[in-house]
Short mmCIF file of C-alpha atoms in Angstrom, two decimals:
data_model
loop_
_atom_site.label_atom_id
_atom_site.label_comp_id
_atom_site.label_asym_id
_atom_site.label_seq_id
_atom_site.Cartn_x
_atom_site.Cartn_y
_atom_site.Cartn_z
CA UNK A 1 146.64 137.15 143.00
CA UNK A 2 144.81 138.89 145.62
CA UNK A 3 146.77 140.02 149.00
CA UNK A 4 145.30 140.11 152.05
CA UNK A 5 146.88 142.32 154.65
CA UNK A 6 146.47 140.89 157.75
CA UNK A 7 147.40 137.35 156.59
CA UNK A 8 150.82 138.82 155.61
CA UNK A 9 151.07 140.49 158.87
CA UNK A 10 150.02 137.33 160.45
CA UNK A 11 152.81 135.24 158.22
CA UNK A 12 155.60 137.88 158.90
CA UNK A 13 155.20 137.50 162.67
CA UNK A 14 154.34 134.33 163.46
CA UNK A 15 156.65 132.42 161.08
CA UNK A 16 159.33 134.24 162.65
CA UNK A 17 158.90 133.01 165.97
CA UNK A 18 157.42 129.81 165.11
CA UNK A 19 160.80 129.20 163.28
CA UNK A 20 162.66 131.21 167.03
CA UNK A 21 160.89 128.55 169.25
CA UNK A 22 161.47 125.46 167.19
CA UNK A 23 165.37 126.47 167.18
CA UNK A 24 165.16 127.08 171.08
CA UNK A 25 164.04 123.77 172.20
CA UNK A 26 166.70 121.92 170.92
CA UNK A 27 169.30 124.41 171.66
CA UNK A 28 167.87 124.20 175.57
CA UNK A 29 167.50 120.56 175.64
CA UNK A 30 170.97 120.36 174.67
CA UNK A 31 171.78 122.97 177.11
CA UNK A 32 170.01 121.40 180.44
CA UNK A 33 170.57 117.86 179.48
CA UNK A 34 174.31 117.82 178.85
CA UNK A 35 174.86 118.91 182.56
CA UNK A 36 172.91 117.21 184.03
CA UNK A 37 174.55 113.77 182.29
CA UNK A 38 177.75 115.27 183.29
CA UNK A 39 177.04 115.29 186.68
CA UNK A 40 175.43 111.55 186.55
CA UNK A 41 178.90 110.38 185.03
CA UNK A 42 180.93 112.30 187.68
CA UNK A 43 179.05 110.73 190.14
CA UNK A 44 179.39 107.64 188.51
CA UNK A 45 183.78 108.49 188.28
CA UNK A 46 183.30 109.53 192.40
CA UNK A 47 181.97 105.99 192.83
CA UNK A 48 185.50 104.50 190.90
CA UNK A 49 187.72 106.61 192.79
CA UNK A 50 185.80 105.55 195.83
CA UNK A 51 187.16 101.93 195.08
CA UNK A 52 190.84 102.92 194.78
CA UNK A 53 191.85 102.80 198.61
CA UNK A 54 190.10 99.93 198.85
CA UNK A 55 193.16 97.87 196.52
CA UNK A 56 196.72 97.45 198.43
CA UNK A 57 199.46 95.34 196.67
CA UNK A 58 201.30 93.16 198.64
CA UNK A 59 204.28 90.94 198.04
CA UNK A 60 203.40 91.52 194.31
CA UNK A 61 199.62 90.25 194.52
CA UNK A 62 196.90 92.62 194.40
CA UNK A 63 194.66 92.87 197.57
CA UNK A 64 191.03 94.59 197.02
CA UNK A 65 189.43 94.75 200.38
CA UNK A 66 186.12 95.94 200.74
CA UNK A 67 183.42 95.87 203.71
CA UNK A 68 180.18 94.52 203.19
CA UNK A 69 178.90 97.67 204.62
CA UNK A 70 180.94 99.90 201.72
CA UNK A 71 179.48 97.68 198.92
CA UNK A 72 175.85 98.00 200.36
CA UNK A 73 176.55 101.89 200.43
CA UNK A 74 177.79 101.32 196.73
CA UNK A 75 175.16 99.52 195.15
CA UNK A 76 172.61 101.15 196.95
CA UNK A 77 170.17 103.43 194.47
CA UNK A 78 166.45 103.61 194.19
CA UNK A 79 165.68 103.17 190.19
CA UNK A 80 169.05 102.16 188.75
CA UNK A 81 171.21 99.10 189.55
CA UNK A 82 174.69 99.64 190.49
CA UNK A 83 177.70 97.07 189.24
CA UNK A 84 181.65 97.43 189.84
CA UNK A 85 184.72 96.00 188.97
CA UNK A 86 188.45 95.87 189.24
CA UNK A 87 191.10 94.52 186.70
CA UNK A 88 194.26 94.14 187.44
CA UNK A 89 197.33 93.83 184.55
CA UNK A 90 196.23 91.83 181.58
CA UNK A 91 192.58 92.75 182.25
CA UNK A 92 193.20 90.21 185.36
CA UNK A 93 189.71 89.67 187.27
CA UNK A 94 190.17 90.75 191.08
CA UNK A 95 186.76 91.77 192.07
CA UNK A 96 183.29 92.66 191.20
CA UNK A 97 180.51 91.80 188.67
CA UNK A 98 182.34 90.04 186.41
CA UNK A 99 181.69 90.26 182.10
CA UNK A 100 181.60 94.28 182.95
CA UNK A 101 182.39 95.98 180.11
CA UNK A 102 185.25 97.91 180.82
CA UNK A 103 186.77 98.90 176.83
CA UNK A 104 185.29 102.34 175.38
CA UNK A 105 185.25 102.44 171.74
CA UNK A 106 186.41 104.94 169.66
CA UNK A 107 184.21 107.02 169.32
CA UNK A 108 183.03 106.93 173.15
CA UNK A 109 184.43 109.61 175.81
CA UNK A 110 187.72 109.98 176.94
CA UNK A 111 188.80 112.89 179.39
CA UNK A 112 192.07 112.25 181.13
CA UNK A 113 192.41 108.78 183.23
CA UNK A 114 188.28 108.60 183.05
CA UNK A 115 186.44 106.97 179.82
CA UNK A 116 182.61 107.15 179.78
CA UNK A 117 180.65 105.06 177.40
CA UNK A 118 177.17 103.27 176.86
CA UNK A 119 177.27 99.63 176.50
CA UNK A 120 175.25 96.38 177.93
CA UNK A 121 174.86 94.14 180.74
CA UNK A 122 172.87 90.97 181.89
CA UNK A 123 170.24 92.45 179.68
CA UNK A 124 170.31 96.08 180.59
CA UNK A 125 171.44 98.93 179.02
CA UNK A 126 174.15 100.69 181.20
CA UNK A 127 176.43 103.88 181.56
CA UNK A 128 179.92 102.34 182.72
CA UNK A 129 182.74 104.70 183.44
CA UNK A 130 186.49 103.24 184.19
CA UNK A 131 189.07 105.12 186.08
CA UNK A 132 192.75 103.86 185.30
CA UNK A 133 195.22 103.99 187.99
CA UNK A 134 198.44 102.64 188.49
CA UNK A 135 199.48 101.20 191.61
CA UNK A 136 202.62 99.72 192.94
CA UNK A 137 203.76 100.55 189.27
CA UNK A 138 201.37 97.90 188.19
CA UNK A 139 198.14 99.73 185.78
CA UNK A 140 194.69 99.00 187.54
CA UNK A 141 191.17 99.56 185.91
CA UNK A 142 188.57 100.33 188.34
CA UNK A 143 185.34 100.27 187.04
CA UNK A 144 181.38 101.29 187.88
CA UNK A 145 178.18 101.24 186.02
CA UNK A 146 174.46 101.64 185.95
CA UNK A 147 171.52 101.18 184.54
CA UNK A 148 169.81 104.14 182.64
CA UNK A 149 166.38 104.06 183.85
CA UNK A 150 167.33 107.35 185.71
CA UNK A 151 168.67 108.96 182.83
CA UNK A 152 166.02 108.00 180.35
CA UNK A 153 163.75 109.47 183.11
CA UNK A 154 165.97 112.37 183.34
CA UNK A 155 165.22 112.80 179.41
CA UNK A 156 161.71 112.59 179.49
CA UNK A 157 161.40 114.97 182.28
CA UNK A 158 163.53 117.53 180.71
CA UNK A 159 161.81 117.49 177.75
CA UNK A 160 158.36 117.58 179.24
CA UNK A 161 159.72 120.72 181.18
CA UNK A 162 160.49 122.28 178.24
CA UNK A 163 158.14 121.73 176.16
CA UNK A 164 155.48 122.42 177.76
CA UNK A 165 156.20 126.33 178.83
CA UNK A 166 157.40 126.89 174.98
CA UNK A 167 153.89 125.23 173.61
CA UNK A 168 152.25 127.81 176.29
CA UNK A 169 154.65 130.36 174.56
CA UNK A 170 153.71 129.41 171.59
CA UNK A 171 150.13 129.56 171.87
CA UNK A 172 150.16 133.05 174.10
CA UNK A 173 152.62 134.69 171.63
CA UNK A 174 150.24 133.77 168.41
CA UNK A 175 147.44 134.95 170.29
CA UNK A 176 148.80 137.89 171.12
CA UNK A 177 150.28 138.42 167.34
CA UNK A 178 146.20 137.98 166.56
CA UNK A 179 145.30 140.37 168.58
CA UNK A 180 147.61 143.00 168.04
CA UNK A 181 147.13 142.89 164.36
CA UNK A 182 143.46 142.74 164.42
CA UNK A 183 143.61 145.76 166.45
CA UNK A 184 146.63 147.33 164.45
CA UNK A 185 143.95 147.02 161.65
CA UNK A 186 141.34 148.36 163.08
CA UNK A 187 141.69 152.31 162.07
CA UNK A 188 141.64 150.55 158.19
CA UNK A 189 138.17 148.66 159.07
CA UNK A 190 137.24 152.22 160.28
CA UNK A 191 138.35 154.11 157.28
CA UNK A 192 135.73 150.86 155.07
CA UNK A 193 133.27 151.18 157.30
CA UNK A 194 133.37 155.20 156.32
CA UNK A 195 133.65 154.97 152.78
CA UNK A 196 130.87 151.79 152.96
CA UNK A 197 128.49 154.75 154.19
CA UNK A 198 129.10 157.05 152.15
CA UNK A 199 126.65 157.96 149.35
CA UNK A 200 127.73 160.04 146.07
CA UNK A 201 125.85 162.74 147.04
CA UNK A 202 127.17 163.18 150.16
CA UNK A 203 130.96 162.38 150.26
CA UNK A 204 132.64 163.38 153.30
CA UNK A 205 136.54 163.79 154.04
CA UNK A 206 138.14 161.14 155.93
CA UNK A 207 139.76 162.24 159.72
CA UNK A 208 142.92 162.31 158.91
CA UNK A 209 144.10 162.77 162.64
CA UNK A 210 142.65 159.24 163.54
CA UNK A 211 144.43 157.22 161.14
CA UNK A 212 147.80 156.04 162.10
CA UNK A 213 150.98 157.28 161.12
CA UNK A 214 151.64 154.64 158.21
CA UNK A 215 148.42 155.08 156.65
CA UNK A 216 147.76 159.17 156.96
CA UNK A 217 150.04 159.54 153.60
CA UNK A 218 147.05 157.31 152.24
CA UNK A 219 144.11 159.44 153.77
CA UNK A 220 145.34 162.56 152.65
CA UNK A 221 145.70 161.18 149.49
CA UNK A 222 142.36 160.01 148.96
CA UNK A 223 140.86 163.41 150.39
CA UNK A 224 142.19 165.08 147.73
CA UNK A 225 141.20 162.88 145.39
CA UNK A 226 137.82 163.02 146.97
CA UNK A 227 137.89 166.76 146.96
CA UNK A 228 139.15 166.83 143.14
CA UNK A 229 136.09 164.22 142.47
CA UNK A 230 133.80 166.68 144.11
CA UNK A 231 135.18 169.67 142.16
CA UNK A 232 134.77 168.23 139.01
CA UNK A 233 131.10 167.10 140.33
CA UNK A 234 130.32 170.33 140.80
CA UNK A 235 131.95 171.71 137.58
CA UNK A 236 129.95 169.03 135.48
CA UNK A 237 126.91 170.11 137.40
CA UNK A 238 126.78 173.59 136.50
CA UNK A 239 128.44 172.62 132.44
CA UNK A 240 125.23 170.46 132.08
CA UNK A 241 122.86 173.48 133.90
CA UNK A 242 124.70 176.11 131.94
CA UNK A 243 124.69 174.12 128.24
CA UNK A 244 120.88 172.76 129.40
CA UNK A 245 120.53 176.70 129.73
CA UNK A 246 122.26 177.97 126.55
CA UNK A 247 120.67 175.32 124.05
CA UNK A 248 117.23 175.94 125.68
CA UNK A 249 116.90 179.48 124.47
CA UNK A 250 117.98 178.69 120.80
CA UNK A 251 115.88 176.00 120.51
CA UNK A 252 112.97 178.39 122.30
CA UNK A 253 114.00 180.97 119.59
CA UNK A 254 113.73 178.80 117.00
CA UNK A 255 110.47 177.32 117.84
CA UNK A 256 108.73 180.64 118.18
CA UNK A 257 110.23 181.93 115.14
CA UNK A 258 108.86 178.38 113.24
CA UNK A 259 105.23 178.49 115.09
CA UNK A 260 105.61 182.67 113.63
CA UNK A 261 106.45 181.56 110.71
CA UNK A 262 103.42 179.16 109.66
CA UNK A 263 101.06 182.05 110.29
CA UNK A 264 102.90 184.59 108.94
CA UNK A 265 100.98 185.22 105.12
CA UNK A 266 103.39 187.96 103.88
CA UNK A 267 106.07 186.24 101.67
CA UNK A 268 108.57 189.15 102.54
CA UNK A 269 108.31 188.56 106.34
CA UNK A 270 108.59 184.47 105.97
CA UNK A 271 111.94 185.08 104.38
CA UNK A 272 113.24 187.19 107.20
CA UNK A 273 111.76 184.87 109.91
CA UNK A 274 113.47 181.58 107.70
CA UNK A 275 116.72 183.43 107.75
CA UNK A 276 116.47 184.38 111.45
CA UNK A 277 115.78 180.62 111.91
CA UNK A 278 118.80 179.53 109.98
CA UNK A 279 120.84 182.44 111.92
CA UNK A 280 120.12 180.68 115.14
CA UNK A 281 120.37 177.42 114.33
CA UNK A 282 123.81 177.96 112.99
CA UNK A 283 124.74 179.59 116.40
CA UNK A 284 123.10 176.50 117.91
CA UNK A 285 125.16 174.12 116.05
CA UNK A 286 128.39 176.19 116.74
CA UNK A 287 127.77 176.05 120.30
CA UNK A 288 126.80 172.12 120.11
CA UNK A 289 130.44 172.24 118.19
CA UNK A 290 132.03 174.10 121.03
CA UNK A 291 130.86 172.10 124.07
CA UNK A 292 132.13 168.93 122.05
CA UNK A 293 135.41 170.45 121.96
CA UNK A 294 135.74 171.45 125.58
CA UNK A 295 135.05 167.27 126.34
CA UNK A 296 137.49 166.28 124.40
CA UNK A 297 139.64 168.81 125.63
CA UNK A 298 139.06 167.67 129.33
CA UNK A 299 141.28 164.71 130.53
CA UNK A 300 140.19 161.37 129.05
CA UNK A 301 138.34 163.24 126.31
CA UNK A 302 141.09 162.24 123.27
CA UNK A 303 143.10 159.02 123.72
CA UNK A 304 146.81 160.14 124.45
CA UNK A 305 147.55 157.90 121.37
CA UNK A 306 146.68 160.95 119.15
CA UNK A 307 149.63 162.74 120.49
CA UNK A 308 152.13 163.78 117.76
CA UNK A 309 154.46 166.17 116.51
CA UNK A 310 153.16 169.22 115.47
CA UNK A 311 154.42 172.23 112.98
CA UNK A 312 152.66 175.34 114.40
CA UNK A 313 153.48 177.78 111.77
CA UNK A 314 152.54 174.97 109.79
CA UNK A 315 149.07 174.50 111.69
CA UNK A 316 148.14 178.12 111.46
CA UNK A 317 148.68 178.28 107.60
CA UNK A 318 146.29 175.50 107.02
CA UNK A 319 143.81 177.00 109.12
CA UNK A 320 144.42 180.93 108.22
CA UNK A 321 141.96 180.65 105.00
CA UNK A 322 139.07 180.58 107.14
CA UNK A 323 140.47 183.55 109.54
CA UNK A 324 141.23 185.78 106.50
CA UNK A 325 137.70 185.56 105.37
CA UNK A 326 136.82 186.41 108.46
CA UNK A 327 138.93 189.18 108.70
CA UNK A 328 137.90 190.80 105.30
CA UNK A 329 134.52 190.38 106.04
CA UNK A 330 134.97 192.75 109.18
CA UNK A 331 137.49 194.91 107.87
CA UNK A 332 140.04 194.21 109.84
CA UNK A 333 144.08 193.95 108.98
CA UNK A 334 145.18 190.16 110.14
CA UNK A 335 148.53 189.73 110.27
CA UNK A 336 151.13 186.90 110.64
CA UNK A 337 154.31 186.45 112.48
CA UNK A 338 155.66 182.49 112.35
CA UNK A 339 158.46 181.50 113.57
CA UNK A 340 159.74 177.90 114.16
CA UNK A 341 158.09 176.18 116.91
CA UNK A 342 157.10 172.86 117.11
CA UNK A 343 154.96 170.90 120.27
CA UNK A 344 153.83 167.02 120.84
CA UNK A 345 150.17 167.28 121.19
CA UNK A 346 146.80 166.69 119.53
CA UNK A 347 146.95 168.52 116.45
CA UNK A 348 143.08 168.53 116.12
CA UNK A 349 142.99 170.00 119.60
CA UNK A 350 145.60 172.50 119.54
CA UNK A 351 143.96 174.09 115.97
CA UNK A 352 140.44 174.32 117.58
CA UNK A 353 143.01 175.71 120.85
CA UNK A 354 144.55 178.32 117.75
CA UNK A 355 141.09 178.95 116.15
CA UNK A 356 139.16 180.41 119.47
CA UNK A 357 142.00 182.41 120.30
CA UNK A 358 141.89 184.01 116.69
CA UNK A 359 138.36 183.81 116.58
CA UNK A 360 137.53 185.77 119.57
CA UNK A 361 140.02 188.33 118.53
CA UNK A 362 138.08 188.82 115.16
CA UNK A 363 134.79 189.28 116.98
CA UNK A 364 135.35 191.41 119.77
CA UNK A 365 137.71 194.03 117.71
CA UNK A 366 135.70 196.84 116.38
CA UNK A 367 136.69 197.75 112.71
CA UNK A 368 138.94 198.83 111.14
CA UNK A 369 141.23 197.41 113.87
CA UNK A 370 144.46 194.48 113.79
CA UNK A 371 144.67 191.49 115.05
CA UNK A 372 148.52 189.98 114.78
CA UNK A 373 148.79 185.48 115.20
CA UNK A 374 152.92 184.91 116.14
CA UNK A 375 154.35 182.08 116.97
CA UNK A 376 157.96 181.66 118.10
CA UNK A 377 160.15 179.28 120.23
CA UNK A 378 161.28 180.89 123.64
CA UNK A 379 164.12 178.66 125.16
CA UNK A 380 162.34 175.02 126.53
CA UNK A 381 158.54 176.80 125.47
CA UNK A 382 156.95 177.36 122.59
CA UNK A 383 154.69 180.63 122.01
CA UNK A 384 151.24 180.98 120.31
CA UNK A 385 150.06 184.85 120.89
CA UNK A 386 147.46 186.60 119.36
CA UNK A 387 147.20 190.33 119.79
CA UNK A 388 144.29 192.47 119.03
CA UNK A 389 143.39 196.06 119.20
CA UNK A 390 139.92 195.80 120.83
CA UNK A 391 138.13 196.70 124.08
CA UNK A 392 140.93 194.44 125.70
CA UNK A 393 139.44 192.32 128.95
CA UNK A 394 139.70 194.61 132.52
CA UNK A 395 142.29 192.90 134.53
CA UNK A 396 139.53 192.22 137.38
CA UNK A 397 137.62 189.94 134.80
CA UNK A 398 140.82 188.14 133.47
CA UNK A 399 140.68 185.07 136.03
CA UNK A 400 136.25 184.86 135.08
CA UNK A 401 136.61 184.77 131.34
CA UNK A 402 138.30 181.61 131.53
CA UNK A 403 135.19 179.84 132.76
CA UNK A 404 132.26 178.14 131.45
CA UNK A 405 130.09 179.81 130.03
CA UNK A 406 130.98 183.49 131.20
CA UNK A 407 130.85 186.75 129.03
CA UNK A 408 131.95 190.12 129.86
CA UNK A 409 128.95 192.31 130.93
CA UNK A 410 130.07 194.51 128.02
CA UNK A 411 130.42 192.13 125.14
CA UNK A 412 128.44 193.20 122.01
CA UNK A 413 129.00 190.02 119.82
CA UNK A 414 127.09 186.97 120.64
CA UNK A 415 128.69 183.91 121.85
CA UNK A 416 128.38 180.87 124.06
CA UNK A 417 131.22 182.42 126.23
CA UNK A 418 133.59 178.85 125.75
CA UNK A 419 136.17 179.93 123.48
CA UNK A 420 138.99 180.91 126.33
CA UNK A 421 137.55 178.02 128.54
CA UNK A 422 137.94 175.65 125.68
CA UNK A 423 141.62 177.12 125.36
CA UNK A 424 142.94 177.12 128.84
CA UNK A 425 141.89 173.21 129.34
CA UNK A 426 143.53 172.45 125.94
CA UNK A 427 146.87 174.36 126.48
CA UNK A 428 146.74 172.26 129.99
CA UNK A 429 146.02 169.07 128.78
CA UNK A 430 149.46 169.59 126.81
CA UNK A 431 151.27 170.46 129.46
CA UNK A 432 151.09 174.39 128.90
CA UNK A 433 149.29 177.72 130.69
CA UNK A 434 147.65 180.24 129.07
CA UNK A 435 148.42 184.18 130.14
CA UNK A 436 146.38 187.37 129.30
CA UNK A 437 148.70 190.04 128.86
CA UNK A 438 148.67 194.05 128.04
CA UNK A 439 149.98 195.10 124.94
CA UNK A 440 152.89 196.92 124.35
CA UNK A 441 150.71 200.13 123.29
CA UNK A 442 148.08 199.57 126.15
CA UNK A 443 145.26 198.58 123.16
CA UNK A 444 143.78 195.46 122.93
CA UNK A 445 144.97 192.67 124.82
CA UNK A 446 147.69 190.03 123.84
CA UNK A 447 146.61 186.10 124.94
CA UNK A 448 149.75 183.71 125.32
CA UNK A 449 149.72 180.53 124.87
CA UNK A 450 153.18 178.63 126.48
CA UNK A 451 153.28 174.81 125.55
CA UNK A 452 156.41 172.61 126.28
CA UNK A 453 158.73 172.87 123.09
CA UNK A 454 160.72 170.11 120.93
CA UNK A 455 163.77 171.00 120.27
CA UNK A 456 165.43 169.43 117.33
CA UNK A 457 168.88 167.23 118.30
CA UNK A 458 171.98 167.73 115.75
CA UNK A 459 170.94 164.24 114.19
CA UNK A 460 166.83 165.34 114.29
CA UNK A 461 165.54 166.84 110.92
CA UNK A 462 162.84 169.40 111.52
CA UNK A 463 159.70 168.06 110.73
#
């Protein structure tokens, strides 16, 4: 499913506060409104209590004397309607609006000698609160109520006043969450907007320095992987100039000697041009055979499914017939030194790896010389050395021969100057390096090979 970044930004911040401000209105409504009904029903209690001197008991019978003037005062409000009355014992009618209710129920509120409760009256939907007293040890109820227009007004109010700062809230807070991630964002717009101009011929670095903290990691990342892609441009670039040059001048050779060769009318000199023909074209197909190798030696070349274990005393024996031909042919005295060693890798790979150390050995040491193959196991590595007694390679030149295409100044065999590159990106693509070393006797040169062992467990039989 496809991710977009801002809307997760935009999710993560604004359900958060969405979810803040729809807990906060209720929590302030209840907050506000609670005291403000509070003070509404203590007003209402002030108004009972106000009644109390008003009742005197005399010779037994209750007395309730209040002024016309004191009731006006009473009932007097400007949205709700204001009703009292007072019961003596047995609930027994003494004055006021009569029918009051007067009985909370039990659930309604009870603090003290007050009781507050909703009920009805002649129509209307009231607040009544009661005050109990006792007087001339005889228990009084004195009671007031009123309508709730000013309360429901109250609500409504309340709620408007609330609601309408947290909707402006609201609304500036999500705009402001907009535009902070849009321009939070904006340095990765930047960074697409670069790479959208950018042309394969021309790929430039990104500024790391203007990229935020969070996403520098990321830039520096992809500038190396930029400068990596732009390496191996330029190493493809001058393989395909190089093997363009090295397989023109075969072919050229081979042409000329071809275009010689149908004019040539003396059967002696046909032969010698044919076998200079088939000369070249066998160093043209070993050279075809030799870039093939390096590609598959190059990352992605073989599918990492090939990997296996692999003998290497075992892989030099079944390719030493071909190197002891060689050798006998040149007069020289190979020798063999195998120890047990054993590597996960491509084993096609790591003999052509075996075969261009050995073969460049055979071809560069002058006869009658040695050239010695050992392989051993050295702690977590295992060794693949081959040690010759030829011109040896000048320490200066022992970082150059390792790339494409490059031959010593003073090499007298031909070549396509591959083998060691072929070698060093094989021993890397299993995990290993590949070290030109002096010889013990300071003739020749020695080429190491160290590759990442397998070491048999107790319960492991050697393959």
């Amino acid at each position: 499913m496809t991710r977009s970044l801002r809307k997760s930004l935009l999710l993560w911040l604004l359900l958060p506060a969405a979810l803040a401000i729809i807990t906060f209105l209720p929590l302030a409504y209840h907050l506000v409104h609670q005291p403000a009904m509070e003070a509404l029903d203590q007003a209402l209690a002030d108004a009972s209590l106000a009644l109390v001197p008003h009742l005197e008991v005399v010779d037994g019978e209750p007395r309730f004397v209040f002024p016309p003037a004191a009731e006006q005062v009473l009932r007097t409000d400007r949205v709700d309607d204001i009703y009292y009355l007072i019961l003596g014992p047995n609930n027994r009618f003494i004055a006021g609006d009569a029918g009051l209710p007067h009985e909370a129920g039990p659930d309604d509120e009870v603090r003290g000698e007050r009781t507050s409760f909703d009920s009805h009256f002649r129509g209307h939907r009231v607040r009544v609160t009661a005050i109990h007293r006792t007087i001339a040890d005889e228990p009084f109820i004195f009671v007031t109520a009123e309508t709730t227009r000013k309360r429901d007004q109250l609500k409504l109010d309340l709620a408007v006043a609330l609601l309408l700062p947290l909707m402006f809230f609201a609304v500036a807070t999500g705009i402001t969450i907009w535009f902070g991630v849009h321009h939070a964002l904006l340095p990765v717009e930047g960074i697409r907007r670069a790479l959208h101009g950018m042309e394969h011929r021309a790929l430039q670095p990104l500024d790391e320095s203007a990229a935020p903290i969070e996403i520098r990691p990321l830039v520096t990342e992809f500038n190396q992987v930029l400068d990596r892609l732009e390496q191996a441009a330029e190493a493809q670039q001058r393989f395909v100039a190089n093997a363009a040059h090295q397989l023109r001048t075969p072919l050229a050779g081979i042409r000329t000697q071809l275009e010689l060769l149908q004019r040539e009318p003396d059967a002696t000199e046909r032969d010698a041009r044919t076998r200079h023909c088939v000369g070249a074209i066998e160093r043209l197909g070993h050279l075809i055979n030799q870039m093939l190798v390096l590609l598959s030696a190059e990352p992605g070349g073989r599918h990492t499914s090939l990997a296996a274990t692999v003998d290497l005393p075992e892989l030099i024996r079944d390719r030493s017939p071909e190197w002891i031909r060689l050798a006998e042919a040149r007069n020289l005295d190979l020798g063999f030194e195998l120890q047990a060693a054993r590597v996960n890798g491509d084993r096609l790979l790591l003999g052509e790896m075996i075969a261009n150390l050995v073969a460049n050995a055979l071809n560069y040491t002058p006869a009658p010389g040695e050239v010695t193959i050992r392989c051993r196991t050295d702690g977590s590595h295992s060794l693949v050395e081959v040690e010759d007694t030829g011109p040896g390679i000048p320490p200066a030149a022992r970082q150059q021969v390792f790339e494409r295409f490059f031959r010593l100044p003073a090499a007298s065999h031909p070549g396509s100057g591959l083998g060691l590159a072929i070698v060093r990106e094989i021993a890397h693509g299993a995990g290993g390096e590949v070290d030109i070393l002096d010889t013990p006797d300071g003739r020749g040169v020695l080429l190491r090979v160290s590759l990442p062992a397998l070491i048999d467990t107790p319960d492991e039989e050697p393959a």
